[in-house]
Amino acid sequence: MTPALTFFIGLGLLVLFGWYFATEHGLRKRLIATALMLTLVVFSVVTIWPPQKKIALGLDIQGGTSFLIRLVHQPGDTKQITRATLDQAVEVIRKRVDYFGGGEPVISPVGNDRILVQIPGLSTEKIKEARDQLSRVAKLEFRLVYPDNGERLKAIDSGQDVIPPEYRIETYHPAHADDSGRKQPDERILVKKKADLGGDRVTSSTAYYGNEGWSVQLKFDGEGAKKFGQITEQNKGHRFAIVLDGVIQSAPVIRDAIYGGDAVITGRFAEQEARGLASVLENPLQTPVSIEEERSVSPTLGMDSIRASIIAGLVGLAITLLGVMIYYRFLGFIANLALLVNIVLLIGALTMFNFVLTLPGIAGIILTVGIAVDASVLIYERLREELALGKSLKVATASAYDKAFSSIFDANVTTLITAAILFWEASGPVKGFAISLTLGILASLFTALIVGRNALGWFVDTGRVRKVSMLHLISSQHINFLGKGFIACMLSLLLLIAGGTAFYIRGERNFGVDFRGGDLLTMSSAQPVSVEQVRETLKPIHRDGAAIQQSTQNGKNYVTIRSDLGTSDEIQRQIIQALPQAGLKVEQAERVGALVGGELARSSLKALGIGILGILIYVTMRFELAFAVGAIVALLHDVLMTVGVFALFGRELTLTMVGAVLTIAGYSINDTIVVYDRIREGLASGRKGSIEQIMNDSINQTLSRTILTSTVTAIPILCLFLFGGSVLRDFALAILIGVVVGTYSSIFIASPIVLWWTRARGGSEASLRREVKQKAASPTGSAASV
């Protein structure tokens, strides 16, 4: 699909959206909604198909290696690492990576002094070679070319002469074109073996456009200027080769003696070539570089993981569709239609935006299944209540959508806040998870409030459906939840103390290599290999103290070894040599420096802190400060509880777990907001009774929805835990714990905190009612319906 066609389709969709919101309910509004849905679905299908050509796979799926390289500023070095220096270093590294060929490497600057290099399909044999290539210091040299315009080379080629001992033959690949515009052929040059001038004498280099076209200006330091002047005076009319990493970059002719430290290189340069040569002369990698992080995954492990994840997703989707259809019957058909459209739109959006599919990204797509169904559950439970009041189906449907909109809007916005912060602060696969979650939330809003509403409207408004029925497994109760708040808080406190104690005792063992640094090596074997066997094997090299785990996935045996930084290569060689009969093969390797680990820990805490602040501000604007305090306490409760349970289970916190923890924070707020919205409605309506009574009634009214949503969300995540493979098992476990704890806290923690906070600050029930009414009546406290 051409960019122009995409642009006009997007423009048409914007017009349809504007027309839809400007139109009153009726046939025209439904027709516009249908046109919107069909256009988006067709556009998404065209964007996706064929999937094998459109969807880019991350390294954790297709296999390959990523390196995070840091430019190290040496004490006393006058050259500072700037953005320009970083961009120049990217170009030098790009030329080194091209040496390995294959795939489409990704080389991009990260922050102020780092470069991310991703090389897909890199075999384990070439990983060490790539590491050496990327970490070595660049060598820039100036060498004189034999001064006879190629006559000596012709004599050598014809056998009439020999190569002078201080020279050697190099091949120069000119990048610029000749006078006719054709690319110049490769040229063999007789160039000196030893450098006449070192590149460390260059202080700066820039490309500019002048009278002779694109040229390159360079400056030398004092010693370099003196030596360069002597060389140019003695070799006028001869060529001077500029060599980087042993490869000739340019071979200009010396026109005149150049003193003063300034020189200009002219020629038929294109802009890109001139800038490239200036970058070479700047020699940004002349100072040492360090590989801060290295991650490697074999294609076999990646494909096994994606196969398991897809199976988990399909099983979870099938169970969800069937469950919703059985529980809501005809309405379940509408909800399932909206869910399927949601998935098509989500995958279409991810493809259109060139989203790189990673395993956490797949997990995000699976999680959105539960989030998408949540909106339909909210609407249908409202519809059940409206019908119970004796309203006609048509009136009840319109009322249910209008009343549910506030809950859906607030719950999804708070989840979007955490997703946005996760995208901002995270890196690599976790960022992919944040993107899929964000787009999934937006798609679920569209499908629930526009697709689902108008699909149901076609049947109800035309009289084809006059009555709907649905199961009601959880009848309205009169449980005194707030009365049990103190007991629940004490239970939570005991569990938090237990988790905190386990976390303290385990110490550094709580953290994976992502946070504390070190090497992580995963190897597969043709036959089972025990932990004791591996430990005995490592004794001769004194690495038997490493943490070793054995696991099985899809019938394959895996051994995971966690060791000190830079020791995995030695461990790998030792195990393969000592256990040849096991057929061990490297499937995954990670190497993370302590500096990166510390930064990850800080950025994770920063992300959580900013998320809490954003949610505090939003909930205060939409509700009242007491509600915001209750929501934050419940959020912290859920996050700390999940981390504590992980410590009790002996699991490790990794980079992927950061995404899971922040997702838990989003889910916790989502669930809490739904309960708050019903409490706000009760307080703002002027319903008689104490605040405690109204809160209890509100929690009881949303109990059915809370349990249903938690179950629907948990089903696909449980399938991911059971069938998604070991790579995502901890991720799925964390979210499962978060769903259970989040459901509990929205009932037993968040609401009691609102009541206690109001009483603790000396506020009266009347003042809380008044503040809630004011918020509900203000523009920020209400939302327009769709």
XYZ file of N, CA, C and O in Angstrom, residues 36-126:
364
model
N -17.046 2.960 9.438
C -15.785 3.077 10.175
C -15.190 1.712 10.463
O -14.003 1.450 10.219
N -16.036 0.808 10.983
C -15.548 -0.520 11.356
C -15.039 -1.268 10.127
O -13.933 -1.830 10.143
N -15.832 -1.293 9.047
C -15.434 -2.038 7.851
C -14.163 -1.469 7.235
O -13.267 -2.217 6.805
N -14.053 -0.159 7.200
C -12.858 0.474 6.636
C -11.617 0.109 7.432
O -10.578 -0.255 6.874
N -11.734 0.203 8.770
C -10.594 -0.119 9.625
C -10.208 -1.591 9.532
O -9.027 -1.938 9.486
N -11.218 -2.483 9.489
C -10.930 -3.915 9.411
C -10.262 -4.253 8.078
O -9.250 -4.966 8.036
N -10.816 -3.760 6.968
C -10.228 -4.032 5.646
C -8.821 -3.456 5.559
O -7.890 -4.115 5.072
N -8.661 -2.232 6.041
C -7.340 -1.595 6.020
C -6.340 -2.398 6.844
O -5.185 -2.586 6.432
N -6.781 -2.895 8.008
C -5.895 -3.688 8.873
C -5.514 -5.014 8.208
O -4.352 -5.423 8.254
N -6.494 -5.683 7.593
C -6.214 -6.967 6.940
C -5.231 -6.775 5.790
O -4.285 -7.564 5.623
N -5.436 -5.728 4.988
C -4.512 -5.451 3.874
C -3.117 -5.135 4.400
O -2.105 -5.534 3.819
N -3.072 -4.421 5.525
C -1.779 -4.073 6.119
C -1.052 -5.312 6.631
O 0.162 -5.434 6.486
N -1.814 -6.244 7.202
C -1.208 -7.435 7.807
C -0.789 -8.459 6.762
O 0.285 -9.060 6.860
N -1.604 -8.644 5.714
C -1.426 -9.796 4.815
C -0.432 -9.519 3.696
O -0.455 -8.443 3.113
N 0.471 -10.451 3.348
C 0.723 -11.715 4.048
C 1.605 -11.480 5.273
O 2.566 -10.715 5.199
N 1.307 -12.128 6.396
C 1.990 -11.814 7.661
C 3.478 -12.087 7.647
O 4.243 -11.378 8.287
N 3.918 -13.119 6.911
C 5.338 -13.463 6.940
C 6.208 -12.388 6.289
O 7.408 -12.350 6.493
N 5.583 -11.498 5.485
C 6.339 -10.439 4.838
C 6.189 -9.105 5.545
O 6.954 -8.194 5.319
N 5.154 -8.986 6.403
C 4.835 -7.688 6.978
C 5.277 -7.535 8.428
O 5.583 -6.430 8.858
N 5.259 -8.618 9.195
C 5.520 -8.500 10.628
C 6.987 -8.789 10.918
O 7.480 -9.887 10.655
N 7.683 -7.764 11.449
C 9.104 -7.933 11.807
C 9.213 -8.646 13.147
O 8.446 -8.372 14.070
N 10.158 -9.563 13.232
C 10.337 -10.341 14.459
C 11.523 -9.809 15.250
O 12.563 -9.459 14.679
N 11.363 -9.773 16.570
C 12.449 -9.351 17.449
C 13.510 -10.427 17.561
O 13.322 -11.584 17.170
N 14.628 -10.056 18.139
C 15.730 -11.005 18.275
C 15.369 -12.174 19.170
O 15.889 -13.277 18.995
N 14.478 -11.946 20.149
C 14.117 -13.046 21.040
C 13.266 -14.093 20.334
O 13.016 -15.173 20.881
N 12.815 -13.811 19.095
C 12.034 -14.773 18.323
C 12.841 -15.332 17.149
O 12.964 -16.537 16.980
N 13.411 -14.435 16.340
C 14.128 -14.918 15.166
C 15.560 -15.322 15.476
O 16.229 -15.953 14.665
N 16.019 -14.999 16.676
C 17.390 -15.336 17.044
C 18.360 -14.244 16.617
O 18.148 -13.526 15.651
N 19.436 -14.124 17.354
C 20.439 -13.107 17.062
C 21.043 -12.572 18.344
O 20.795 -13.104 19.431
N 21.814 -11.518 18.192
C 22.532 -10.969 19.341
C 22.405 -9.453 19.360
O 22.435 -8.801 18.313
N 22.251 -8.893 20.553
C 22.243 -7.440 20.703
C 23.362 -7.035 21.655
O 23.646 -7.734 22.632
N 24.007 -5.925 21.329
C 25.071 -5.364 22.159
C 24.718 -3.928 22.505
O 24.262 -3.175 21.644
N 24.916 -3.553 23.758
C 24.792 -2.154 24.162
C 26.197 -1.651 24.441
O 26.857 -2.090 25.387
N 26.677 -0.743 23.587
C 28.065 -0.284 23.628
C 28.112 1.129 24.207
O 27.306 1.988 23.838
N 29.051 1.374 25.089
C 29.203 2.708 25.681
C 30.540 3.301 25.279
O 31.583 2.645 25.342
N 30.522 4.553 24.828
C 31.762 5.283 24.545
C 32.330 5.765 25.871
O 31.651 6.455 26.630
N 33.551 5.407 26.153
C 34.176 5.722 27.442
C 35.032 6.976 27.288
O 35.969 7.005 26.496
N 34.697 8.002 28.063
C 35.489 9.241 28.036
C 36.682 9.094 28.969
O 36.528 8.874 30.170
N 37.884 9.221 28.421
C 39.097 9.054 29.208
C 39.451 10.340 29.956
O 39.315 11.433 29.401
N 39.911 10.228 31.204
C 40.353 11.422 31.941
C 41.486 12.125 31.193
O 42.414 11.487 30.696
N 41.376 13.419 31.075
C 42.406 14.184 30.387
C 42.154 14.358 28.904
O 42.816 15.166 28.243
N 41.181 13.611 28.343
C 40.860 13.726 26.922
C 40.047 14.996 26.711
O 39.020 15.214 27.349
N 40.508 15.843 25.800
C 39.831 17.127 25.562
C 38.554 16.959 24.748
O 37.693 17.822 24.757
N 38.451 15.853 24.030
C 37.260 15.611 23.223
C 36.110 15.101 24.096
O 36.242 14.096 24.759
N 35.014 15.833 24.093
C 33.839 15.414 24.839
C 32.942 14.548 23.960
O 32.927 14.695 22.736
N 32.202 13.632 24.595
C 31.277 12.789 23.845
C 29.986 13.562 23.648
O 29.258 13.839 24.596
N 29.721 13.958 22.406
C 28.529 14.724 22.072
C 27.599 13.871 21.207
O 27.930 12.754 20.823
N 26.448 14.434 20.880
C 25.516 13.708 20.006
C 26.144 13.488 18.636
O 25.960 12.431 18.023
N 26.905 14.493 18.159
C 27.570 14.334 16.866
C 28.600 13.215 16.919
O 28.721 12.409 15.987
N 29.334 13.151 18.029
C 30.325 12.076 18.200
C 29.632 10.722 18.183
O 30.115 9.766 17.570
N 28.476 10.644 18.850
C 27.734 9.387 18.911
C 27.271 8.974 17.516
O 27.373 7.794 17.135
N 26.750 9.935 16.740
C 26.290 9.622 15.386
C 27.453 9.151 14.511
O 27.292 8.254 13.675
N 28.619 9.760 14.689
C 29.797 9.347 13.922
C 30.222 7.931 14.308
O 30.587 7.119 13.448
N 30.153 7.644 15.617
C 30.518 6.303 16.077
C 29.562 5.255 15.514
O 29.973 4.135 15.201
N 28.280 5.623 15.366
C 27.298 4.706 14.775
C 27.729 4.306 13.367
O 27.640 3.128 12.983
N 28.221 5.276 12.587
C 28.639 4.977 11.213
C 29.862 4.067 11.186
O 29.967 3.175 10.341
N 30.810 4.300 12.091
C 31.999 3.433 12.145
C 31.577 2.001 12.500
O 32.035 1.025 11.882
N 30.691 1.877 13.485
C 30.238 0.548 13.912
C 29.418 -0.120 12.813
O 29.499 -1.336 12.619
N 28.658 0.677 12.077
C 27.857 0.110 10.990
C 28.754 -0.589 9.964
O 28.434 -1.674 9.470
N 29.887 0.014 9.661
C 30.805 -0.606 8.695
C 31.387 -1.899 9.249
O 31.622 -2.850 8.500
N 31.623 -1.942 10.547
C 32.138 -3.169 11.154
C 31.080 -4.269 11.129
O 31.381 -5.433 10.881
N 29.819 -3.895 11.401
C 28.737 -4.885 11.437
C 28.465 -5.445 10.051
O 28.130 -6.621 9.900
N 28.628 -4.612 9.007
C 28.406 -5.071 7.636
C 29.301 -6.248 7.284
O 29.000 -7.031 6.387
N 30.395 -6.379 7.992
C 31.341 -7.472 7.761
C 30.681 -8.834 7.966
O 31.006 -9.808 7.291
N 29.706 -8.897 8.894
C 29.074 -10.176 9.216
C 27.980 -10.546 8.230
O 27.597 -11.706 8.133
N 27.448 -9.566 7.482
C 26.445 -9.842 6.466
C 25.183 -10.451 7.054
O 25.046 -10.676 8.245
N 24.215 -10.745 6.168
C 22.987 -11.427 6.585
C 22.090 -10.554 7.419
O 22.541 -9.694 8.166
N 20.762 -10.779 7.302
C 19.785 -10.061 8.117
C 19.824 -8.560 7.879
O 20.477 -8.065 6.964
N 19.113 -7.834 8.693
C 19.104 -6.378 8.644
C 19.471 -5.862 10.027
O 18.616 -5.727 10.896
N 20.748 -5.573 10.257
C 21.157 -5.127 11.594
C 20.533 -3.788 11.953
O 20.296 -2.944 11.088
N 20.280 -3.612 13.246
C 19.763 -2.345 13.764
C 20.873 -1.710 14.586
O 21.391 -2.315 15.524
N 21.271 -0.498 14.211
C 22.338 0.222 14.916
C 21.822 1.619 15.208
O 21.574 2.396 14.287
N 21.614 1.924 16.472
C 21.011 3.211 16.808
C 21.593 3.758 18.103
O 21.940 2.990 19.005
N 21.724 5.095 18.200
C 22.217 5.700 19.445
C 21.183 5.579 20.552
O 19.978 5.617 20.310
N 21.659 5.420 21.787
C 20.806 5.331 22.972
C 21.346 6.294 24.006
O 22.498 6.163 24.440
N 20.531 7.275 24.392
C 20.998 8.241 25.384
C 22.096 9.117 24.825
O 22.123 9.459 23.636
N 23.062 9.476 25.692
C 24.118 10.410 25.311
C 25.437 9.748 24.948
O 26.279 10.370 24.312
N 25.630 8.492 25.361
C 26.952 7.903 25.130
C 26.899 6.411 24.814
O 27.903 5.717 24.951
N 25.732 5.915 24.373
C 25.617 4.476 24.112
C 25.058 4.210 22.722
O 24.351 5.042 22.148
N 25.363 3.012 22.227
C 24.897 2.579 20.910
C 24.344 1.166 21.044
O 25.008 0.289 21.603
N 23.132 0.960 20.542
C 22.527 -0.372 20.540
C 22.763 -1.016 19.184
O 22.431 -0.440 18.140
N 23.344 -2.206 19.199
C 23.618 -2.954 17.970
C 22.872 -4.281 18.049
O 23.087 -5.062 18.977
N 21.982 -4.521 17.094
C 21.241 -5.778 17.038
C 21.557 -6.473 15.716
O 21.322 -5.917 14.648
N 22.097 -7.685 15.808
C 22.478 -8.439 14.618
C 21.650 -9.720 14.584
O 21.918 -10.657 15.337
N 20.619 -9.782 13.734
C 19.791 -10.988 13.688
C 20.532 -12.152 13.039
O 21.387 -11.970 12.175
N 20.172 -13.361 13.487
C 20.699 -14.569 12.868
C 22.173 -14.815 13.082
O 22.782 -15.610 12.361
N 22.764 -14.168 14.071
C 24.204 -14.343 14.308
C 24.436 -15.670 15.022
O 23.873 -15.922 16.078
N 25.272 -16.510 14.438
C 25.538 -17.818 15.038
C 26.395 -17.659 16.283
O 27.107 -16.666 16.459
N 26.321 -18.655 17.154
C 27.083 -18.597 18.408
C 28.583 -18.551 18.139
O 29.339 -17.992 18.924
N 29.022 -19.125 17.008
C 30.450 -19.122 16.688
C 30.956 -17.709 16.388
O 32.124 -17.391 16.611
N 30.058 -16.865 15.876
C 30.479 -15.519 15.475
C 30.257 -14.471 16.564
O 30.638 -13.313 16.376
